[in-house]
PDB file of C-alpha atoms in Angstrom:
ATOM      1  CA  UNK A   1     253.607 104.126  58.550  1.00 71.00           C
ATOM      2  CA  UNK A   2     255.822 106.057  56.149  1.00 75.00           C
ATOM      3  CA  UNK A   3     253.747 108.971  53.792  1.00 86.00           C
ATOM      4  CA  UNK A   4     254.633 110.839  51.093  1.00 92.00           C
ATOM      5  CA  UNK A   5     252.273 113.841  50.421  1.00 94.00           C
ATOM      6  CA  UNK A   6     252.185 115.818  47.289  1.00 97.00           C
ATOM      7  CA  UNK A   7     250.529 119.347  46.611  1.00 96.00           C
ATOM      8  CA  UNK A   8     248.704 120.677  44.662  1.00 97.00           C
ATOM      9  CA  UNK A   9     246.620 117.322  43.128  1.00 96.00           C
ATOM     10  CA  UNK A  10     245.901 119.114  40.246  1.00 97.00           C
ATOM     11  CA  UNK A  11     247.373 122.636  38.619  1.00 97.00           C
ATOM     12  CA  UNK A  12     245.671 124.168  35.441  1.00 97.00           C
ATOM     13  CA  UNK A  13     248.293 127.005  34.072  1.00 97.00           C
ATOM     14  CA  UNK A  14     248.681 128.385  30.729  1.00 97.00           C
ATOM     15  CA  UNK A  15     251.200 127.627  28.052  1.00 97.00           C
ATOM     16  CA  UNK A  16     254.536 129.717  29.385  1.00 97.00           C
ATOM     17  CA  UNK A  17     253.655 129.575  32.667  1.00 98.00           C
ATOM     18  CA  UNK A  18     255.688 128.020  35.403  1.00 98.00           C
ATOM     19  CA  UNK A  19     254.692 125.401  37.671  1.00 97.00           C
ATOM     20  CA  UNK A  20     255.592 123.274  40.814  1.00 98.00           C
ATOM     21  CA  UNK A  21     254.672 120.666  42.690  1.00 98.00           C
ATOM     22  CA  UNK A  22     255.813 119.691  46.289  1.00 98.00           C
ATOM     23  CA  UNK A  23     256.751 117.000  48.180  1.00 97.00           C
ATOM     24  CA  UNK A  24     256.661 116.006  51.491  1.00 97.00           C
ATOM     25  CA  UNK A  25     257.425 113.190  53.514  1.00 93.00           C
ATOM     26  CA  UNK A  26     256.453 112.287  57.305  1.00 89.00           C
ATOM     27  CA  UNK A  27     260.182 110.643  57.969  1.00 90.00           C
ATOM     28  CA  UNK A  28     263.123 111.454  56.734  1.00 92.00           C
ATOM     29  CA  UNK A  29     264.402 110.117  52.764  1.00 92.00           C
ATOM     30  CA  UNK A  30     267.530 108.185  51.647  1.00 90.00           C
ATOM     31  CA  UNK A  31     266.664 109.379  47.788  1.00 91.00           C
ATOM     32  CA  UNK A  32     263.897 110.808  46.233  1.00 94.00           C
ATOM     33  CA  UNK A  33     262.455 110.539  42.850  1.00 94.00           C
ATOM     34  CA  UNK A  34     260.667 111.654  40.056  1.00 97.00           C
ATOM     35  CA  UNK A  35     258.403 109.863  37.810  1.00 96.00           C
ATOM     36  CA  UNK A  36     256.061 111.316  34.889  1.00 97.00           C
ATOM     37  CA  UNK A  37     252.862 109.659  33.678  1.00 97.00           C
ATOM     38  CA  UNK A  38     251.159 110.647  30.870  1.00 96.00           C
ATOM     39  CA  UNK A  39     247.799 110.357  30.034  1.00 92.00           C
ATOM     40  CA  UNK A  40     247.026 106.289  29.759  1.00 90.00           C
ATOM     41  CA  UNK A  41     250.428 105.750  29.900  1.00 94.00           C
ATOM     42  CA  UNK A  42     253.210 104.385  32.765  1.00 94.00           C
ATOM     43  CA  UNK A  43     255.219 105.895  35.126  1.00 95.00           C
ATOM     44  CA  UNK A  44     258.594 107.648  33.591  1.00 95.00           C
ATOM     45  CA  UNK A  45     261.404 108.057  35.748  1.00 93.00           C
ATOM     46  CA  UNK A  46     262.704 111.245  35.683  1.00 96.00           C
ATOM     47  CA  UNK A  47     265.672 111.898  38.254  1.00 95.00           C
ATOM     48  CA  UNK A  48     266.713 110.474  41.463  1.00 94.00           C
ATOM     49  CA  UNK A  49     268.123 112.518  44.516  1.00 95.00           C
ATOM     50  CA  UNK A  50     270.100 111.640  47.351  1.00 93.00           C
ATOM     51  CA  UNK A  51     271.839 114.661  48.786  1.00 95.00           C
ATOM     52  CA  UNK A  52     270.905 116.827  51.285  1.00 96.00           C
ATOM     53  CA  UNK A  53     270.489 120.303  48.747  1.00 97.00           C
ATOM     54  CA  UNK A  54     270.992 118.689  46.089  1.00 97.00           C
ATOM     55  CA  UNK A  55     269.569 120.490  43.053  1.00 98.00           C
ATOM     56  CA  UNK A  56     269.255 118.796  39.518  1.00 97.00           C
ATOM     57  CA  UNK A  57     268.567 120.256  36.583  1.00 97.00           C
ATOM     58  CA  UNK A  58     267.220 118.930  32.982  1.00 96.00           C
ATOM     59  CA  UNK A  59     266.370 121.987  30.388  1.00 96.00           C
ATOM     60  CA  UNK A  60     263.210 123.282  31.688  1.00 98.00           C
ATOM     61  CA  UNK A  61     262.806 121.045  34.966  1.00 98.00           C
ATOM     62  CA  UNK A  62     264.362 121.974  38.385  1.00 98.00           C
ATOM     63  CA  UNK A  63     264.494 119.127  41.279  1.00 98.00           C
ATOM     64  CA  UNK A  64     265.471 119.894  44.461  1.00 98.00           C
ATOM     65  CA  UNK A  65     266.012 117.466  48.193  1.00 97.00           C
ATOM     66  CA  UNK A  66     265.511 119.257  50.942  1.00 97.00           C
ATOM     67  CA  UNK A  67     268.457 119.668  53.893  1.00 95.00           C
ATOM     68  CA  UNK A  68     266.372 117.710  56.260  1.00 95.00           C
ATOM     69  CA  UNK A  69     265.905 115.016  53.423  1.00 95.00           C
ATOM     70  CA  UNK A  70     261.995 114.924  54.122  1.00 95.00           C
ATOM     71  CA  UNK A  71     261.127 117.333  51.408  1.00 96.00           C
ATOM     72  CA  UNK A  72     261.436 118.126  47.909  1.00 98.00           C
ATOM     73  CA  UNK A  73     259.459 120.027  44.812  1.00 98.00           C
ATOM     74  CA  UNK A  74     259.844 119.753  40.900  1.00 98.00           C
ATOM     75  CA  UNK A  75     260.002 123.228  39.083  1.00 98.00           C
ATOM     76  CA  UNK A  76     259.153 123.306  35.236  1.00 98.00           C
ATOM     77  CA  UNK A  77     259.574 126.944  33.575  1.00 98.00           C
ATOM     78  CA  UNK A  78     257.900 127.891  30.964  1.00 98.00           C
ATOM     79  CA  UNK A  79     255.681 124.990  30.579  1.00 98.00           C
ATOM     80  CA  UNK A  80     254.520 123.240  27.271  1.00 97.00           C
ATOM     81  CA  UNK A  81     251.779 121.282  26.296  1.00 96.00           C
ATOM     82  CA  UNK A  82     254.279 117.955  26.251  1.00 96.00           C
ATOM     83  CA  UNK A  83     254.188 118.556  29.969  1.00 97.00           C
ATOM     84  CA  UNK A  84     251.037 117.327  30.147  1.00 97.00           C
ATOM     85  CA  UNK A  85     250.926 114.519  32.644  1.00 97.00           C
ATOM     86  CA  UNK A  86     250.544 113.674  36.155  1.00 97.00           C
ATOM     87  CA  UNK A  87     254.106 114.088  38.294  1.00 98.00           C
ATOM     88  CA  UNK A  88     255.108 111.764  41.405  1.00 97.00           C
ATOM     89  CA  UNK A  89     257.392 111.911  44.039  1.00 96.00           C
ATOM     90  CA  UNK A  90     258.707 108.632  45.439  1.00 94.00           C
ATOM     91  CA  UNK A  91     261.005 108.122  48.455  1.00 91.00           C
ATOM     92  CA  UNK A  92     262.448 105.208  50.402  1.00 85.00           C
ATOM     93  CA  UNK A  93     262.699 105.879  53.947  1.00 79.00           C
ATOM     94  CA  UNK A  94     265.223 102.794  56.267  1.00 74.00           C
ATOM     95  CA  UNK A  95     262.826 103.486  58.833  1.00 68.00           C
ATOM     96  CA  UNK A  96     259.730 101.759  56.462  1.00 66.00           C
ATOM     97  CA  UNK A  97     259.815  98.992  54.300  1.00 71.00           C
ATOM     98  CA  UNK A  98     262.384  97.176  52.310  1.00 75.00           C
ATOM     99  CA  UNK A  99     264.197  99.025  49.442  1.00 72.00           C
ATOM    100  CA  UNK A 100     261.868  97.670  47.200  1.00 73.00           C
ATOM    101  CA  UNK A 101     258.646  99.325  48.860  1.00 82.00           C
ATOM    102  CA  UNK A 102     259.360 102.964  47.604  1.00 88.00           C
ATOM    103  CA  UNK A 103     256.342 105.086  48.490  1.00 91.00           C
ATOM    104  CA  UNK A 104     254.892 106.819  45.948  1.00 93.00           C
ATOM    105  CA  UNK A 105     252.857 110.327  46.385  1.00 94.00           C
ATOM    106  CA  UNK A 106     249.274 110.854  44.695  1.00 95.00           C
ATOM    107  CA  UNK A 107     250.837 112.883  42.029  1.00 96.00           C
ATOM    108  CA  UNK A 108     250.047 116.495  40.783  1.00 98.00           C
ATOM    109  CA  UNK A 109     248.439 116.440  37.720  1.00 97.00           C
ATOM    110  CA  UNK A 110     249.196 119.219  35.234  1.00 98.00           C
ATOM    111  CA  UNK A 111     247.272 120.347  32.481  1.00 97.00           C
ATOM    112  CA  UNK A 112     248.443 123.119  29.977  1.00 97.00           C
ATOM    113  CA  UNK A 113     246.318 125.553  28.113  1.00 95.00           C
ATOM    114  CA  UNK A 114     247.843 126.093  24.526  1.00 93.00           C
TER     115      UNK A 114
ATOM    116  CA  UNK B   1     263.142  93.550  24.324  1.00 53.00           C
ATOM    117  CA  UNK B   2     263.516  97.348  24.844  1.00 78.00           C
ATOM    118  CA  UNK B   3     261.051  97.648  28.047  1.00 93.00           C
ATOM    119  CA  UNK B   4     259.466  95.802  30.583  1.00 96.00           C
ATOM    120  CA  UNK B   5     256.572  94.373  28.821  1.00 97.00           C
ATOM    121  CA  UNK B   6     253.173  93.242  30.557  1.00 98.00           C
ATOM    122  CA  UNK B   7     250.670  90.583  29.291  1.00 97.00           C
ATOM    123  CA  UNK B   8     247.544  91.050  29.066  1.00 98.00           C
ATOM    124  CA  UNK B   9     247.598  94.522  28.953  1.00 97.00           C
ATOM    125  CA  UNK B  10     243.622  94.148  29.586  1.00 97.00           C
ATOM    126  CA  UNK B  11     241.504  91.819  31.188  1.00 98.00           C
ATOM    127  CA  UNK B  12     238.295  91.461  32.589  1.00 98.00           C
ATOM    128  CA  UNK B  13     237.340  88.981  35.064  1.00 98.00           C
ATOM    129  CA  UNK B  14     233.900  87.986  36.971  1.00 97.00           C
ATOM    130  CA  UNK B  15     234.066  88.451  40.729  1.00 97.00           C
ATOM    131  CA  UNK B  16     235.613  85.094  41.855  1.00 97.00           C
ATOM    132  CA  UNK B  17     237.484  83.988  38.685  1.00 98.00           C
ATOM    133  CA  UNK B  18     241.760  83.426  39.046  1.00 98.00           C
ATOM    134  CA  UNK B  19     243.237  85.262  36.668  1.00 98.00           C
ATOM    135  CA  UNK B  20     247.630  85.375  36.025  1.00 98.00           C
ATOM    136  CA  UNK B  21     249.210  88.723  34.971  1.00 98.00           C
ATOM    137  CA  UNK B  22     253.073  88.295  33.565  1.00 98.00           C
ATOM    138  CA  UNK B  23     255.358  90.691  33.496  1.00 98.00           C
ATOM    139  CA  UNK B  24     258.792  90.377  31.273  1.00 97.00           C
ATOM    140  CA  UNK B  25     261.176  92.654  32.646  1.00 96.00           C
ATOM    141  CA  UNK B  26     264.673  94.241  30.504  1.00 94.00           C
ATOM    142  CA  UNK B  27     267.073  91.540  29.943  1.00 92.00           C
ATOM    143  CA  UNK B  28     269.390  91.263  32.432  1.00 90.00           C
ATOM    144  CA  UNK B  29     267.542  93.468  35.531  1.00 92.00           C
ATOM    145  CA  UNK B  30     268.190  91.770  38.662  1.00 92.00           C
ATOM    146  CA  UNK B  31     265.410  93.215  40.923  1.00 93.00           C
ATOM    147  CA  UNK B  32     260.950  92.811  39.548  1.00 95.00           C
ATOM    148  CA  UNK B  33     258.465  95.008  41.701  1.00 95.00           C
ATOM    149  CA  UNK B  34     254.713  94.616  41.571  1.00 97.00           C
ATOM    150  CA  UNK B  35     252.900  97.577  41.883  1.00 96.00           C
ATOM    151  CA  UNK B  36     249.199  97.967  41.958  1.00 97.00           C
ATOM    152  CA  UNK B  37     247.634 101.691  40.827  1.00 97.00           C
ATOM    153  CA  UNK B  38     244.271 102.347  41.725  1.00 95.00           C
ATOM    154  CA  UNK B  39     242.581 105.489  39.552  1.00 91.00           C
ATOM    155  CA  UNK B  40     243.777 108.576  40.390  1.00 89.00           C
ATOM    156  CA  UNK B  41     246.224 107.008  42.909  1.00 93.00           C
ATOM    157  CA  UNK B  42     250.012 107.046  42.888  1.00 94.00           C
ATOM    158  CA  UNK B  43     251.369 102.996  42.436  1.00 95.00           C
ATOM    159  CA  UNK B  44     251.221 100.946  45.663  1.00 94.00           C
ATOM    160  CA  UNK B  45     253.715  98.440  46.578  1.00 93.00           C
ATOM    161  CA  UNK B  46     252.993  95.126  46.290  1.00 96.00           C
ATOM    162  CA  UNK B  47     256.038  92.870  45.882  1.00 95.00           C
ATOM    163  CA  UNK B  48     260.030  92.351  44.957  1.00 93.00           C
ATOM    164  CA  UNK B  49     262.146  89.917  43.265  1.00 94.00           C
ATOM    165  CA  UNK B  50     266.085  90.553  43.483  1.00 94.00           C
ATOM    166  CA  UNK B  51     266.695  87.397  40.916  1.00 94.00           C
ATOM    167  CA  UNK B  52     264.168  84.598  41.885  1.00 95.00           C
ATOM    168  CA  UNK B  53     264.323  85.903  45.534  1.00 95.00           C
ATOM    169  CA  UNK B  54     261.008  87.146  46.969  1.00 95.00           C
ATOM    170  CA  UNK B  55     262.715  89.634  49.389  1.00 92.00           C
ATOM    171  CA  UNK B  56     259.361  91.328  50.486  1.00 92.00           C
ATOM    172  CA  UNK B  57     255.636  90.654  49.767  1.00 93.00           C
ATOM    173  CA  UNK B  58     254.541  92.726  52.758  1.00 92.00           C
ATOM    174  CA  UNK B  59     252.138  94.817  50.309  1.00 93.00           C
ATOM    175  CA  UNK B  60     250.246  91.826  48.919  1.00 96.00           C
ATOM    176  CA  UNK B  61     246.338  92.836  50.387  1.00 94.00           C
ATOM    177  CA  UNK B  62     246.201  89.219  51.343  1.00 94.00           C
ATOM    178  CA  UNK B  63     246.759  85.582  51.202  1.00 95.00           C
ATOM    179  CA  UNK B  64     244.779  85.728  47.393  1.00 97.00           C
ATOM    180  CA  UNK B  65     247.670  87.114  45.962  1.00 98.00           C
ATOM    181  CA  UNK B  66     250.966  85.247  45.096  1.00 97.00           C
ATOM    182  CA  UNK B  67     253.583  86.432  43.260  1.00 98.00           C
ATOM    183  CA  UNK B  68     256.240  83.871  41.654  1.00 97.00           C
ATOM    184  CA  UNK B  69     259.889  84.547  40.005  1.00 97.00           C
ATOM    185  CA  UNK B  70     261.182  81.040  39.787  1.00 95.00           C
ATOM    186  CA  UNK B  71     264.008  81.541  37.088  1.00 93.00           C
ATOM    187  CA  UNK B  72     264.788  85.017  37.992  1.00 91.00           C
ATOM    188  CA  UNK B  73     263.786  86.386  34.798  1.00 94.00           C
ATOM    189  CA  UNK B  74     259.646  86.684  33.910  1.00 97.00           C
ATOM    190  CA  UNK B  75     257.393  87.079  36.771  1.00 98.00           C
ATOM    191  CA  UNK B  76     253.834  86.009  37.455  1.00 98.00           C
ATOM    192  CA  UNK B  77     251.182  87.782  39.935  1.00 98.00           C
ATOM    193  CA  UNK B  78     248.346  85.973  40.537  1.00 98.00           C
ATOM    194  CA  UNK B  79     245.554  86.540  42.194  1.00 98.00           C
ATOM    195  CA  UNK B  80     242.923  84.038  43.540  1.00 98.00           C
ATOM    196  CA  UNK B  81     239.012  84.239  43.633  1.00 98.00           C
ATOM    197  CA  UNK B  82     239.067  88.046  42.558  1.00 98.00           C
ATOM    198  CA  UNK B  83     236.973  90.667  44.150  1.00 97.00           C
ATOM    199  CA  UNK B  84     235.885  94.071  42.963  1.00 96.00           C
ATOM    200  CA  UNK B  85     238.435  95.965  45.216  1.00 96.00           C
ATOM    201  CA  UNK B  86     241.222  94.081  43.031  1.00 97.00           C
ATOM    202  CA  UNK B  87     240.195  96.091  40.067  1.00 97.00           C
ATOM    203  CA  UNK B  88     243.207  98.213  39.114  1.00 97.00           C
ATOM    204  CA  UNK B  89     246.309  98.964  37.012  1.00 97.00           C
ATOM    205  CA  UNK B  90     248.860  96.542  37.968  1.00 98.00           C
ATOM    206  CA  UNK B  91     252.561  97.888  37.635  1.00 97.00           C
ATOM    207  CA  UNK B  92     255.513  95.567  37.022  1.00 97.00           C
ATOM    208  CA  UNK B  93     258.942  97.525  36.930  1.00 95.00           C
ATOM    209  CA  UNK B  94     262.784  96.218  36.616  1.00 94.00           C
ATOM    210  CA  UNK B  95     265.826  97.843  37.936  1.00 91.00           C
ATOM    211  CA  UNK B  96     269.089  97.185  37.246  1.00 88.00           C
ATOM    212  CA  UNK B  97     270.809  97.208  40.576  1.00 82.00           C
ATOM    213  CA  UNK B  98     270.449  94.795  44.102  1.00 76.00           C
ATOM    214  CA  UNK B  99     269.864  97.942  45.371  1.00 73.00           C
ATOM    215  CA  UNK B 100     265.853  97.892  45.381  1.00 75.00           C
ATOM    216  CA  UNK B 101     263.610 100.342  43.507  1.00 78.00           C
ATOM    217  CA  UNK B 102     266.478 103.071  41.483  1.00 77.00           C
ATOM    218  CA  UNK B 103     265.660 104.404  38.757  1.00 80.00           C
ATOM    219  CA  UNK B 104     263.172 101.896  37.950  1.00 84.00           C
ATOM    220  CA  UNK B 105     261.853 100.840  34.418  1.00 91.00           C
ATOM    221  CA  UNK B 106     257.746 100.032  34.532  1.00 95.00           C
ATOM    222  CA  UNK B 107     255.953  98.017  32.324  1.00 96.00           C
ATOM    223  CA  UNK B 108     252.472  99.466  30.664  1.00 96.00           C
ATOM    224  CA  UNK B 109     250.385  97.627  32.773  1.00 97.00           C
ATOM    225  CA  UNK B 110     247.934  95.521  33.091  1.00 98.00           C
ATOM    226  CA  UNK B 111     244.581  96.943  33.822  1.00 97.00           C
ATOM    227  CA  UNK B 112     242.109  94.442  35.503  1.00 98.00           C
ATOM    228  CA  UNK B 113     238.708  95.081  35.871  1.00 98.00           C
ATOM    229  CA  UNK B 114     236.804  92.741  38.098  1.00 97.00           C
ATOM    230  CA  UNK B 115     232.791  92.528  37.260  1.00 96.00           C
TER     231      UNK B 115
END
């Protein structure tokens, strides 16, 4: 069946640094999207792509789709300790499930040294 | 309300015990998913509502599990005769649109530990 695998699972960088997590996905993706959960909290949507390219940005977070559509990554610069969660990718492929059954990734989770 | 909101946001059962998790999703949001997170996991499909249309339950584990949205509004998962394994954080989220899972809104959860 349809996977969506993230890397790295976990990424420890200091406050300032950049980080990114990837995204890949074994067929190919009508959208893509973002979610961030924070510690004991729920998933957050973040941004949804559907373009081949496409790039998004919001302040310090760059998303970008891959051409093939079976790829993407999430770029935060200069990272602050409010970035502190886990990340996940989600796609819906028309080759799995219903619309309904987007398939999530296991999520990078980022911690930030002050 | 504001946000999806999930009742009880904590509950305990022994191994073999029903229990009913409700979800209320945003006022107005056509299409309810059921999600179920495991620790460390990224959310699992379970289920989804467009209105009071079950449209797909093909990630219910198995027959124990049943899922209702009879007014198109709040939604129940229930699960029968519960089993370790069924010990989780279970996700309810609305969307907006028909168009399945966009820019979906998720509940806090429910986290159900089974003893």
């Amino acid at each position: 069946g349809q996977q969506v695998m993230q890397i790295p699972q976990y990424q420890h960088v200091q406050e300032g640094e950049d980080f990114t997590t990837y995204c890949n996905s074994s067929t190919t993706l009508s959208n893509i999207q973002w979610y961030k959960q924070r510690p004991g909290g729920h998933p957050v949507f973040l941004i949804q792509l559907v373009k081949s390219g496409e790039v998004k940005k919001q302040k310090r977070l760059t998303f970008q789709f891959g051409e093939a559509k079976k790829n993407s990554s999430l770029h935060i610069t200069a990272t602050q300790t409010t970035d502190v969660g886990t990340y996940f990718c989600a796609g819906w492929s028309p080759y799995g499930g219903s619309q309904g059954n987007l398939i999530f990734g296991k999520g990078t989770k980022l911690s930030v040294k002050p | 309300g504001a946000g999806v909101s999930q009742s009880p946001r904590y509950k305990v059962a022994k191994r073999g015990q029903d229990v009913a998790l409700r979800c209320d999703p945003i006022s107005g949001h056509v299409s309810l998913f059921w999600y179920q997170q495991a620790l460390g996991q990224g959310p699992e499909f379970l289920t989804y509502f467009q209105n009071e249309a079950q449209l797909d339950k093909s990630g219910l584990p198995s027959d124990r599990f049943f899922a209702e949205r009879p007014e198109g509004s709040v939604s129940t998962l229930k699960i029968q005769r519960t089993q370790q394994e069924d010990s989780a954080v279970y996700l309810c989220a609305s969307s907006q649109t028909s168009g399945g899972f966009q820019k979906g809104f998720f509940g806090p959860g429910t986290r159900l530990t089974v003893l």
